[in-house]
Short mmCIF file of C-alpha atoms and ligand atoms in Angstrom, two decimals:
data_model
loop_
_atom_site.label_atom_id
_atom_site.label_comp_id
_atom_site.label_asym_id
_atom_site.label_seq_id
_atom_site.Cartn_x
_atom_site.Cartn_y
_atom_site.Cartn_z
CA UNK A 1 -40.59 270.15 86.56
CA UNK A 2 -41.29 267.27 89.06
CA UNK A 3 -44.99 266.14 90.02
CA UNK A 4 -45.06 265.92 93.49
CA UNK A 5 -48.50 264.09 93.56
CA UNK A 6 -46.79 261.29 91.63
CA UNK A 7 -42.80 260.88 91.65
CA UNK A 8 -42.78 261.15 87.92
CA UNK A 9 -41.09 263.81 86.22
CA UNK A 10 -43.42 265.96 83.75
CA UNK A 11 -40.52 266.12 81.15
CA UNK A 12 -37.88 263.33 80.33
CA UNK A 13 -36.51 265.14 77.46
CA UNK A 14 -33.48 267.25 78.39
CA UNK A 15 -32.32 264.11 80.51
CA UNK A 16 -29.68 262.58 77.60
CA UNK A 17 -29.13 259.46 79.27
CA UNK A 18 -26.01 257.37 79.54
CA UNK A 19 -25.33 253.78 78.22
CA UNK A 20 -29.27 253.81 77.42
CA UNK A 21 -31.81 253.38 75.02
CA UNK A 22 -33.51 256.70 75.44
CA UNK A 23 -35.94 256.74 72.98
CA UNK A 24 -36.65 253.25 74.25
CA UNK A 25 -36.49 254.32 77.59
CA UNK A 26 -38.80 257.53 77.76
CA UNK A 27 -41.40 256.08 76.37
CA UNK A 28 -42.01 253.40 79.42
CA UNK A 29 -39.63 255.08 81.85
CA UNK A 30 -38.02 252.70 84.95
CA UNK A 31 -38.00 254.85 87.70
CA UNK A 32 -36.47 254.17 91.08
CA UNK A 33 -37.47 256.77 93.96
CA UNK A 34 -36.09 254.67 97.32
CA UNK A 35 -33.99 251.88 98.06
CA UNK A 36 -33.22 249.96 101.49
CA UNK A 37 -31.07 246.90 101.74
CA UNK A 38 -31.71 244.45 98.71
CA UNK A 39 -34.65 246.43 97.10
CA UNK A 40 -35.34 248.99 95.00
CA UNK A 41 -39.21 250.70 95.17
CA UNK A 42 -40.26 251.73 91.99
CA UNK A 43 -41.87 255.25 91.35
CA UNK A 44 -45.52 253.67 90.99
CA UNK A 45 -44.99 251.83 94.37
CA UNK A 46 -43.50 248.38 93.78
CA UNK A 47 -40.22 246.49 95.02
CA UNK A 48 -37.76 245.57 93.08
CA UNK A 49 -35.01 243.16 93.95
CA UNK A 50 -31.78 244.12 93.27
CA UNK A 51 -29.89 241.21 91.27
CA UNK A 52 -26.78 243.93 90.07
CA UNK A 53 -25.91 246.03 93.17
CA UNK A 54 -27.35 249.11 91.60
CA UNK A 55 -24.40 248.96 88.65
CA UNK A 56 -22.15 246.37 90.47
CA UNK A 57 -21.30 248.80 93.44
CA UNK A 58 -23.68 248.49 95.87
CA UNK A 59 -21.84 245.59 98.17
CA UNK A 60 -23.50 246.17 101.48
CA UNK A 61 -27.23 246.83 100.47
CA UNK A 62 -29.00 250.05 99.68
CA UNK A 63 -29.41 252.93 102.52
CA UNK A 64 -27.20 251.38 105.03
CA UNK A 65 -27.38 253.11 108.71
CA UNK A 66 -23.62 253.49 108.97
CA UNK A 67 -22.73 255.31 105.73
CA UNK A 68 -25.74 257.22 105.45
CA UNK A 69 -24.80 258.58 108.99
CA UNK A 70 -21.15 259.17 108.04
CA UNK A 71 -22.04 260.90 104.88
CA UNK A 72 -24.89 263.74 106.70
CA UNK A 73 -22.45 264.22 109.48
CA UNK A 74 -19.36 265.01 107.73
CA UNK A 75 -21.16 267.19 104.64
CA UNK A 76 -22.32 269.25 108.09
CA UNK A 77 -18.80 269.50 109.76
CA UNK A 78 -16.23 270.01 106.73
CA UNK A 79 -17.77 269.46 102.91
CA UNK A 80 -14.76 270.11 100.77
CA UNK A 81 -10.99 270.93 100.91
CA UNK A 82 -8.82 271.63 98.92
CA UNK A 83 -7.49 268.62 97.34
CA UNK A 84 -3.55 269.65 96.01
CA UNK A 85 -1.51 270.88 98.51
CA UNK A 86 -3.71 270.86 101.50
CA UNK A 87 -5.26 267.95 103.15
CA UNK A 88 -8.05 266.57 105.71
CA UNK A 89 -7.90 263.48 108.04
CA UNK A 90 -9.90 261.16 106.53
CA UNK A 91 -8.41 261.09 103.51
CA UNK A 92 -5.18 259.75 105.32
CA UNK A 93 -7.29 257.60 106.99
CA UNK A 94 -8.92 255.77 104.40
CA UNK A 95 -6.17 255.35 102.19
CA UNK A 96 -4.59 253.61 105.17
CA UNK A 97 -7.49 251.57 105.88
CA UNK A 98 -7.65 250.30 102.18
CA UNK A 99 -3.81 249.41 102.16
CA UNK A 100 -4.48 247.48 105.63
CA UNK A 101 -7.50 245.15 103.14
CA UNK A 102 -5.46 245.35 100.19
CA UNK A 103 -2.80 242.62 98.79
CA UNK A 104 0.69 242.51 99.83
CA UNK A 105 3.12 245.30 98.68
CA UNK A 106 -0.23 247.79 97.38
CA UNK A 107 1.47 250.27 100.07
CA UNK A 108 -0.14 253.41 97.83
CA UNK A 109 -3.58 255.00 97.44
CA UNK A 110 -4.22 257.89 94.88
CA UNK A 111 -7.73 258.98 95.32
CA UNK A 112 -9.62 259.78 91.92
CA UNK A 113 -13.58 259.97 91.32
CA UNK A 114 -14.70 256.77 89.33
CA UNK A 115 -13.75 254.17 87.47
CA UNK A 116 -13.19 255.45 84.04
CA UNK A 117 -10.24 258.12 85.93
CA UNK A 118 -9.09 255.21 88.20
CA UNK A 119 -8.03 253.46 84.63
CA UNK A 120 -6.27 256.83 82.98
CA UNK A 121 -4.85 257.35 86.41
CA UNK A 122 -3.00 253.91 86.50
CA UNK A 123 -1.89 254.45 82.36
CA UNK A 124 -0.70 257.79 83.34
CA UNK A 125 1.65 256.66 86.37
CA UNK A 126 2.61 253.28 84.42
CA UNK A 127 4.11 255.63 81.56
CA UNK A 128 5.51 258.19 84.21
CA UNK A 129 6.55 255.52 85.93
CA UNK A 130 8.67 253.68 83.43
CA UNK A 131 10.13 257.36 81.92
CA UNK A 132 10.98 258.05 85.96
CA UNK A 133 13.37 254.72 86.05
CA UNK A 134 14.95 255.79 82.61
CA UNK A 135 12.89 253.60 80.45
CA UNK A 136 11.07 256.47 78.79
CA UNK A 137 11.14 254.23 75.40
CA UNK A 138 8.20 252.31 77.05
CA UNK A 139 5.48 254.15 75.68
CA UNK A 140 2.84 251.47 74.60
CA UNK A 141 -0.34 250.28 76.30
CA UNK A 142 -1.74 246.99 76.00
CA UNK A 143 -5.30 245.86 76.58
CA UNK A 144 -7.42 242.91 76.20
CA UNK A 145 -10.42 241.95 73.43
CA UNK A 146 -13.59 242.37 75.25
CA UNK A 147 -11.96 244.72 78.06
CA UNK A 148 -13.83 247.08 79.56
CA UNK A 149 -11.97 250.30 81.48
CA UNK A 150 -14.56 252.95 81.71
CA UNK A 151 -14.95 255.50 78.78
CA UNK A 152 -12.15 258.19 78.33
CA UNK A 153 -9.75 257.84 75.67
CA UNK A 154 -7.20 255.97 77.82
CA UNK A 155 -9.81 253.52 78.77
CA UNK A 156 -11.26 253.20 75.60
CA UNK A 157 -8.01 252.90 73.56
CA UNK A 158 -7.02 249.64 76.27
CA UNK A 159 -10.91 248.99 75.60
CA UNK A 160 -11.85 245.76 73.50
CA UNK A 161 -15.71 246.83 73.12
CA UNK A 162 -16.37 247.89 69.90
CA UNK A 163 -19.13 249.45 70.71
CA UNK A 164 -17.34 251.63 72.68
CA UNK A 165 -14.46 252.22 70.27
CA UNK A 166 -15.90 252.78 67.04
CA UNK A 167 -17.61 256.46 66.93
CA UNK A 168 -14.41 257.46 68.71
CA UNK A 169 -12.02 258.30 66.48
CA UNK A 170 -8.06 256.82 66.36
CA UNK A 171 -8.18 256.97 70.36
CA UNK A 172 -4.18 256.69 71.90
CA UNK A 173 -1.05 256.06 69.28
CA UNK A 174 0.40 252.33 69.77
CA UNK A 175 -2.50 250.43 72.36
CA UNK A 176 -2.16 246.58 71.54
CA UNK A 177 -4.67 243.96 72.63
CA UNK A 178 -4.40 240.46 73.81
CA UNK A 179 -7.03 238.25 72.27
CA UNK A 180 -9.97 237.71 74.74
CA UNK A 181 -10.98 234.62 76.51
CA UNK A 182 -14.27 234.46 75.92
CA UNK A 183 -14.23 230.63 74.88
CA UNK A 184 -17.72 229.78 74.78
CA UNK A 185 -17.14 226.41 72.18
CA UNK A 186 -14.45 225.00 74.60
CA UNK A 187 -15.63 226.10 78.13
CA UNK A 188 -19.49 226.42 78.38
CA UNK A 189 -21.02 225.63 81.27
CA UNK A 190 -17.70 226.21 83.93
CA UNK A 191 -18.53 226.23 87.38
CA UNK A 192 -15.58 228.90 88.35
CA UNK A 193 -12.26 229.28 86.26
CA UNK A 194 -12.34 227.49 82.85
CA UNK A 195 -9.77 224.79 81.72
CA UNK A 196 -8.87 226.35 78.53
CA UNK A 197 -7.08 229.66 77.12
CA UNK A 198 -4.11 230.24 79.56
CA UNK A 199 -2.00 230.22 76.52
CA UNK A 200 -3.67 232.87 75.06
CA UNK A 201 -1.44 235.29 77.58
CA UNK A 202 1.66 234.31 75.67
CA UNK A 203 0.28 236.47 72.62
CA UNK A 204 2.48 238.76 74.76
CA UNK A 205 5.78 237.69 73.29
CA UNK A 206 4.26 237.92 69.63
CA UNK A 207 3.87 241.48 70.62
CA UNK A 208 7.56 242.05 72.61
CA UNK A 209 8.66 240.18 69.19
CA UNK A 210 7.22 242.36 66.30
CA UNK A 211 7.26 245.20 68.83
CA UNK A 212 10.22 245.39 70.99
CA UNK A 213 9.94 245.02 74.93
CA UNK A 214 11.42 248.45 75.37
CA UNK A 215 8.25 250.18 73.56
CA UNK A 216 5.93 248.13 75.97
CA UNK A 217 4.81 250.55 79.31
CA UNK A 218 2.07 248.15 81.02
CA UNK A 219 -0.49 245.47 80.40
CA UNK A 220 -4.06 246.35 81.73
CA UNK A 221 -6.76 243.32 82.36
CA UNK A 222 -9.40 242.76 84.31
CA UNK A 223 -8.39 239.70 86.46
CA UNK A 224 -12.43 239.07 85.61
CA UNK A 225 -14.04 240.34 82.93
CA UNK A 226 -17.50 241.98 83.94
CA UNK A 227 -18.71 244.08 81.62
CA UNK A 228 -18.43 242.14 78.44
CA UNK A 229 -20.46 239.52 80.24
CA UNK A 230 -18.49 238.02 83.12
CA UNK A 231 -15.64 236.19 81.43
CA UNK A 232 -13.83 234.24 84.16
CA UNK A 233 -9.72 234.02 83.58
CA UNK A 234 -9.01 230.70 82.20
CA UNK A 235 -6.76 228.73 84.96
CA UNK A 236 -3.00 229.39 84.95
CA UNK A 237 -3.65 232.76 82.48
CA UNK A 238 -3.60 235.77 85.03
CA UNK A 239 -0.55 234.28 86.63
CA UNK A 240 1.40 233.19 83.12
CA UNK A 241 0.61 236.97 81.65
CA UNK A 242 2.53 238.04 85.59
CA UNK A 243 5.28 235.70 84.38
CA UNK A 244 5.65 237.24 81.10
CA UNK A 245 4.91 240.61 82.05
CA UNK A 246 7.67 240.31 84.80
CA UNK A 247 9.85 238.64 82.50
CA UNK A 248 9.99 241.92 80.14
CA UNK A 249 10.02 244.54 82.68
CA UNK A 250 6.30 245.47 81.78
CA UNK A 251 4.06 246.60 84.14
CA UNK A 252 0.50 244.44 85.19
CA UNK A 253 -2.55 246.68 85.93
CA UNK A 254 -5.32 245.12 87.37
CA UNK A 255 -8.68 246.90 86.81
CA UNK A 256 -10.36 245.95 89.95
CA UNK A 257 -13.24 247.97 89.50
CA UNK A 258 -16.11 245.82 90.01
CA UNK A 259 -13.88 242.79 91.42
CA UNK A 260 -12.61 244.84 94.16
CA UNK A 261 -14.39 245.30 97.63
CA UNK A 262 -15.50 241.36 97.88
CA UNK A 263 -17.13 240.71 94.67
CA UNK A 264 -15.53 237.20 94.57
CA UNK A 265 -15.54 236.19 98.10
CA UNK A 266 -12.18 237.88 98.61
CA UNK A 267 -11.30 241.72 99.14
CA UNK A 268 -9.75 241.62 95.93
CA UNK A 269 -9.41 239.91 92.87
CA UNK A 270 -5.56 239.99 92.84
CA UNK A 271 -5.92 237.97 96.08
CA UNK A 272 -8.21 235.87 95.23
CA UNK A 273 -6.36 234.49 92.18
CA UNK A 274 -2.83 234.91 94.00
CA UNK A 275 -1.67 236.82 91.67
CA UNK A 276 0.06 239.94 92.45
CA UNK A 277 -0.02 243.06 89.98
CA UNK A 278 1.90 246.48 90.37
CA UNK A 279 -1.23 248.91 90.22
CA UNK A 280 -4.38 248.40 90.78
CA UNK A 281 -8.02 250.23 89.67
CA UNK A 282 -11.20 250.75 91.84
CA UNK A 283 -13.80 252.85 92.41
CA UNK A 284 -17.73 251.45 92.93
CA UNK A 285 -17.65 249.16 96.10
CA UNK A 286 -15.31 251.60 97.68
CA UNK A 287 -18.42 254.02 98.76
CA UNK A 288 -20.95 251.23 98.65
CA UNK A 289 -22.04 253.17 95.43
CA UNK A 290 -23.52 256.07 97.89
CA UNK A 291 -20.55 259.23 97.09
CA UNK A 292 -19.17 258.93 93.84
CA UNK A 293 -14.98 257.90 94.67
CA UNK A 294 -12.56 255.73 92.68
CA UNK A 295 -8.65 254.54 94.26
CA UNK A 296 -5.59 252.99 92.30
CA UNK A 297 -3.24 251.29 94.06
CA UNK A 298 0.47 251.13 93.91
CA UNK A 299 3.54 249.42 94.80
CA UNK A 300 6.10 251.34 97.07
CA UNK A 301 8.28 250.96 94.08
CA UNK A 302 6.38 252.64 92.26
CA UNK A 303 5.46 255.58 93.97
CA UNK A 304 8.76 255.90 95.56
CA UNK A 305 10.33 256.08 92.09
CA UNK A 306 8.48 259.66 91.82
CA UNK A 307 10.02 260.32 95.26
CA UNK A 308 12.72 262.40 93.90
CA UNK A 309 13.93 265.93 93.02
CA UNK A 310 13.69 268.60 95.02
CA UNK A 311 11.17 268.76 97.91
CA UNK A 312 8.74 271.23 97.28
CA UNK A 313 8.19 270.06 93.77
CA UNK A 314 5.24 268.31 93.01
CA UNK A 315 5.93 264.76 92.25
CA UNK A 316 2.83 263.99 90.24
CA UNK A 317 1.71 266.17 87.60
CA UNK A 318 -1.63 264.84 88.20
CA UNK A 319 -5.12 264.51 90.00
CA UNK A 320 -8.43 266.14 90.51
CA UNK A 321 -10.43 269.01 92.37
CA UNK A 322 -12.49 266.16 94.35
CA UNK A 323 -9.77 263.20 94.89
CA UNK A 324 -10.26 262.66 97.99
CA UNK A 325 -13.34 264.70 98.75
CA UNK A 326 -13.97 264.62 102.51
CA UNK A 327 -17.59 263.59 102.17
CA UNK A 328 -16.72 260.82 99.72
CA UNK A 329 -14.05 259.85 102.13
CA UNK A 330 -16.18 259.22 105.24
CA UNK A 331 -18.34 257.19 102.99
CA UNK A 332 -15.57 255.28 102.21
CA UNK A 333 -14.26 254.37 105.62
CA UNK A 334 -18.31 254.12 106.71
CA UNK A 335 -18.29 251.37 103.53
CA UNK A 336 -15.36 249.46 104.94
CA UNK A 337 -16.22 249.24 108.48
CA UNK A 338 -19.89 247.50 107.42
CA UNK A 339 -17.92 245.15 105.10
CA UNK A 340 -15.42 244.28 108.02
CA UNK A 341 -18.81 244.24 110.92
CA UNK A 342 -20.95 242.14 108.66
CA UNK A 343 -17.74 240.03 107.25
CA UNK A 344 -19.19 240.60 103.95
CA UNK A 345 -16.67 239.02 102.10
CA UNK A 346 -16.71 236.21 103.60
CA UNK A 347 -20.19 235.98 103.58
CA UNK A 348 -20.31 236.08 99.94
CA UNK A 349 -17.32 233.75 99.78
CA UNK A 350 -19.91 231.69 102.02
CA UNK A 351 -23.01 232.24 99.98
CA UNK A 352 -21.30 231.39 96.53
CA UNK A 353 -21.88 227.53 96.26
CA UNK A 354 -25.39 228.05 96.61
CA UNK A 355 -25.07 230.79 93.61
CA UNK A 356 -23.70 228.67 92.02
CA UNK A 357 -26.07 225.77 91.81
CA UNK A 358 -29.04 228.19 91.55
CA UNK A 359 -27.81 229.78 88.04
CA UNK A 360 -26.30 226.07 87.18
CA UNK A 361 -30.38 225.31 87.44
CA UNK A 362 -30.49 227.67 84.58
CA UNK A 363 -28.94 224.58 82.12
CA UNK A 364 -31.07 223.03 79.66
CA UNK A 365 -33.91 226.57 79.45
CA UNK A 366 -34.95 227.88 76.14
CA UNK A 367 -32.06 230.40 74.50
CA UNK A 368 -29.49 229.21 77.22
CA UNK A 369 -25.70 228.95 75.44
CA UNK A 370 -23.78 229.10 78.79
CA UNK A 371 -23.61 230.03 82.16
CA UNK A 372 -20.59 231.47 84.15
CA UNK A 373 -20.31 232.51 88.05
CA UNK A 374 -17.56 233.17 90.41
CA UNK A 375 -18.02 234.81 94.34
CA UNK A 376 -21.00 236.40 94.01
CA UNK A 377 -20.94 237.09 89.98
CA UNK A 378 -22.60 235.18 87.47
CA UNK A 379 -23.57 235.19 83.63
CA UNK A 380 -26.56 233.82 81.27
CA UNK A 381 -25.32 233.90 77.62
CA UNK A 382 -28.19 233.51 75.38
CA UNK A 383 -28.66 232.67 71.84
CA UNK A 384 -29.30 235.78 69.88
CA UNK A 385 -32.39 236.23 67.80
CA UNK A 386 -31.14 235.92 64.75
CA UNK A 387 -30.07 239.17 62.82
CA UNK A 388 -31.31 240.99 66.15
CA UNK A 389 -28.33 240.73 68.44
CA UNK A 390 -28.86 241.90 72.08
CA UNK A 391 -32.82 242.40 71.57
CA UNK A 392 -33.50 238.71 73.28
CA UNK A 393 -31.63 239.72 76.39
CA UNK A 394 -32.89 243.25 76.02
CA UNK A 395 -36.46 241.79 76.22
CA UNK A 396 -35.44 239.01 79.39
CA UNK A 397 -34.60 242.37 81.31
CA UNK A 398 -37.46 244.05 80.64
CA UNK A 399 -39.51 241.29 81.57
CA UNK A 400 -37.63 240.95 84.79
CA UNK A 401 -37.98 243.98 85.64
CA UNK A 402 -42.04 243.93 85.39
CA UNK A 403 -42.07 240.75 87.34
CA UNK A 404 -39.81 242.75 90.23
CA UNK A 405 -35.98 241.80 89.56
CA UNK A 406 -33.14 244.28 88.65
CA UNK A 407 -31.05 242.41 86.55
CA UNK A 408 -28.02 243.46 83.62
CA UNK A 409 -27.57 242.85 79.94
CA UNK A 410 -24.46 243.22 77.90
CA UNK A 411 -25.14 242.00 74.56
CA UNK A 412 -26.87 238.64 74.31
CA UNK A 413 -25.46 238.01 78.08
CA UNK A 414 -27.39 237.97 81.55
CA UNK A 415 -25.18 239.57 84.44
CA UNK A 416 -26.05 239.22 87.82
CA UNK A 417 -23.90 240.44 90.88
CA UNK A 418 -26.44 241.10 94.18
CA UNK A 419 -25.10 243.08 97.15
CA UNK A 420 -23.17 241.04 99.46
CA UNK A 421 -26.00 240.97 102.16
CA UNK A 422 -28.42 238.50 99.70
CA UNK A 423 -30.10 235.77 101.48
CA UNK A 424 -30.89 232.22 100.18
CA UNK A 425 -34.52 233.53 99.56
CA UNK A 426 -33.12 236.19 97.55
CA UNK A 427 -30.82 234.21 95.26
CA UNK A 428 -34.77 231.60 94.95
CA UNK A 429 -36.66 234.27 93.59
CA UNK A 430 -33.87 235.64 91.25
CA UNK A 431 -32.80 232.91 89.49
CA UNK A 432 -36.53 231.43 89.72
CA UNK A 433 -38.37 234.88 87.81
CA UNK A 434 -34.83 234.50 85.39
CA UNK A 435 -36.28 230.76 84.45
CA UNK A 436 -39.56 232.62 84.24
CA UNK A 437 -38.71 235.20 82.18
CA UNK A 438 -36.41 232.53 79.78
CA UNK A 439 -38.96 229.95 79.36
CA UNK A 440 -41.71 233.30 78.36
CA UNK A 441 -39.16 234.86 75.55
CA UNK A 442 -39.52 234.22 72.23
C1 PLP B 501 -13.50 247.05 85.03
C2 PLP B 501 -14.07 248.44 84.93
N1 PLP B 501 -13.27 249.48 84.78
C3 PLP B 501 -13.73 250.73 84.73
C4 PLP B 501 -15.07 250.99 84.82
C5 PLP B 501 -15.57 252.40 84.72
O1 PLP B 501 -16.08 252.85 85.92
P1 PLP B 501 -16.97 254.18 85.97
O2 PLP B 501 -18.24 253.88 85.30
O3 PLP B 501 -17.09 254.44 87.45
O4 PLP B 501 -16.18 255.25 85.29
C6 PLP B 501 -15.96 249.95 85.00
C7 PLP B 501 -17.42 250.18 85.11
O5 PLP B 501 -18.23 249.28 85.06
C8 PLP B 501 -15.46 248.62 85.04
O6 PLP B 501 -16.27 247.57 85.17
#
């Protein structure tokens, strides 16, 4: 039952908390009871800045007038319809609106909920896909070491956390994985995309040789790695695994799910690199974080490939009760019309030298390994305590947190990726309370 003299819930224990350390956790809980803009206020009254974008989604800033607006009015004037063979406008609307922002030739939207369905939507279309042009034989999934695409068995099967893997049983028959990038001996210290490791997308043809390119459906990658600790794509990689992937009639999924919606300067990752996929993942900077909505993205030849057959069949065994949920849907168009008023991309396309230099600043502190950063996206790797991996980062986030920044820790590494709107001052007291915190841990 909730206090209402203090914010602070009488009883944390039926509360069985994702990703978290809940023992840990409810014994000094972290409660946040208001945001606006770049802060979070804590439940006993402070402000916290927010160094992640609540959990990388949060582009445009906490509580922003627009979407707020858009989200009360339409939960007033229609909250839900149907979602399979009925329709509303704004779900037309927005799917249009995200095609207009999105690269060349993604003429599709299919609507889904988060992340985690975004990625089985995409695996389920690239196999139904390849069976709709006759090449049904294509039945294989390949991920990456180190990728992360959200938790359901597609996604973790494509997965290469083990963490996330292991308690899970034998997940999908015949995933692959391309070795990861994560080159910390040859590329510490990169400003942007890292010399070395392109070649490391040709572990591709080792697979179409032991495997056969007619067993192969799709390759899925994040174009940038975020959740195994921001893992920029070493230069000429993304575009040799589009090479090779075109080269054996193999489909390229990108999991934009963090990188989409302006994360590195651009509205999406695909464009930023130049490299052009057939599907594409999203979900998080699509609603600004507020309503909970995911897209994938397709190629006319894909979804005109399912375009067949008689006309009142369904095309697409496939979707769920809230893809595009009208509320979710008017904060999605809401979301995109403050990223295209403010020129939020831009502006963190704008804002990312001096990122850059302010985590660079980082070199040369106690437990530092490497630092990454890209747009608006950067990494602190530390040196794990010895036979304690993840407690020294652990520990740096706590600490942050008490001295009023929100910042992320995936293993041993620091993430950071602020809402679009951060000014200079911002990115000063971040990355000065980070040197803080690193030059206090043990
Ligand atoms: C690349 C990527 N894919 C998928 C997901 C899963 O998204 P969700 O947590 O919304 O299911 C995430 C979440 O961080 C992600 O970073």
């Amino acid at each position: 039952m909730a206090n209402d003299h203090t914010n602070i819930p009488n009883d944390l224990s039926a509360f069985w908390m994702p990703f978290t350390a809940n023992r840990q956790y409810k014994k000094a809980p972290r409660l946040f009871t208001a945001a606006k803009d770049m802060h979070y206020t804590t439940a006993d009254g402070r402000q916290v800045l927010d160094g992640t974008a609540g959990l990388w989604c949060c582009n445009a800033g906490h509580a922003r007038p627009k979407i707020t607006e858009a989200v009360q009015k339409q939960v007033a004037e229609l909250d839900y319809a149907p979602a399979f063979q009925m329709g509303h406008p704004k779900a037309f609307e927005l799917a249009s609106t995200i095609r207009d922002i999105a690269p060349k030739g993604m003429e599709h939207v299919f609507f889904t909920n988060s992340g985690s369905e975004s990625v089985e939507t995409a695996l389920k279309i690239a196999l139904a896909y390849q069976r709709a042009i006759g090449q049904g034989t294509r039945t294989r999934l390949v991920g990456r070491e180190k990728g992360y695409h959200g938790v359901n068995f597609g996604g973790i099967s494509v997965g290469g956390l083990v963490n996330n893997r292991r308690m899970f049983g034998q997940h999908l028959n015949g995933t692959l994985h391309l070795p990861h990038t994560h080159l910390i001996d040859k590329n510490a210290y990169t400003k942007g995309q890292p010399e070395h490791g392109w070649e490391l997308a040709d572990d591709l043809e080792r697979m179409v040789a032991l495997h056969g390119e007619e067993t192969i459906a799709a390759v899925i990658v994040e174009p940038m790695a975020g959740s195994a600790g921001v893992i920029m794509p070493p230069k000429g990689y993304l575009e040799r695994l589009r090479e090779l992937t075109k080269k054996y009639g193999i489909l390229l999924i990108f999991d934009e799910v963090i990188t989409g919606f302006g994360r590195l300067g651009s509205s999406f990752a695909a464009e930023h690199f130049d490299v052009q996929p057939d599907l594409i993942t999203t979900a998080k900077g699509l609603t600004n974080g507020v309503i909970p909505m995911g897209a994938v993205l397709a190629t006319s030849e894909i979804h005109d490939a399912f375009m067949t057959g008689p006309e009142h069949m369904i095309e697409l065994f496939h979707g769920y009760t809230y893809s595009g949920n009208p509320v979710a849907c008017a904060a999605g168009l809401a979301t995109l019309e403050t990223y295209r008023e403010e020129d939020l991309f831009n502006r963190a396309d704008s804002m990312a030298e001096y990122w850059q230099e302010a985590l660079h600043s980082l070199k040369g502190l106690p437990h530092v390994i490497d630092i990454r950063n890209m747009g608006l996206i950067g990494a602190v790797e530390l040196e794990p305590i010895a036979g304690e991996p993840t407690k020294r980062a652990f520990n740096a986030f706590l600490e942050a947190y008490d001295k009023g920044v929100l910042i992320r820790t995936t293993g041993d590494i620091i993430a950071m990726s602020p809402p679009l709107i951060i000014e200079k001052e911002h990115i000063d007291q971040l990355i000065g309370t980070l040197a803080d915190v690193l030059k206090s841990l043990d």
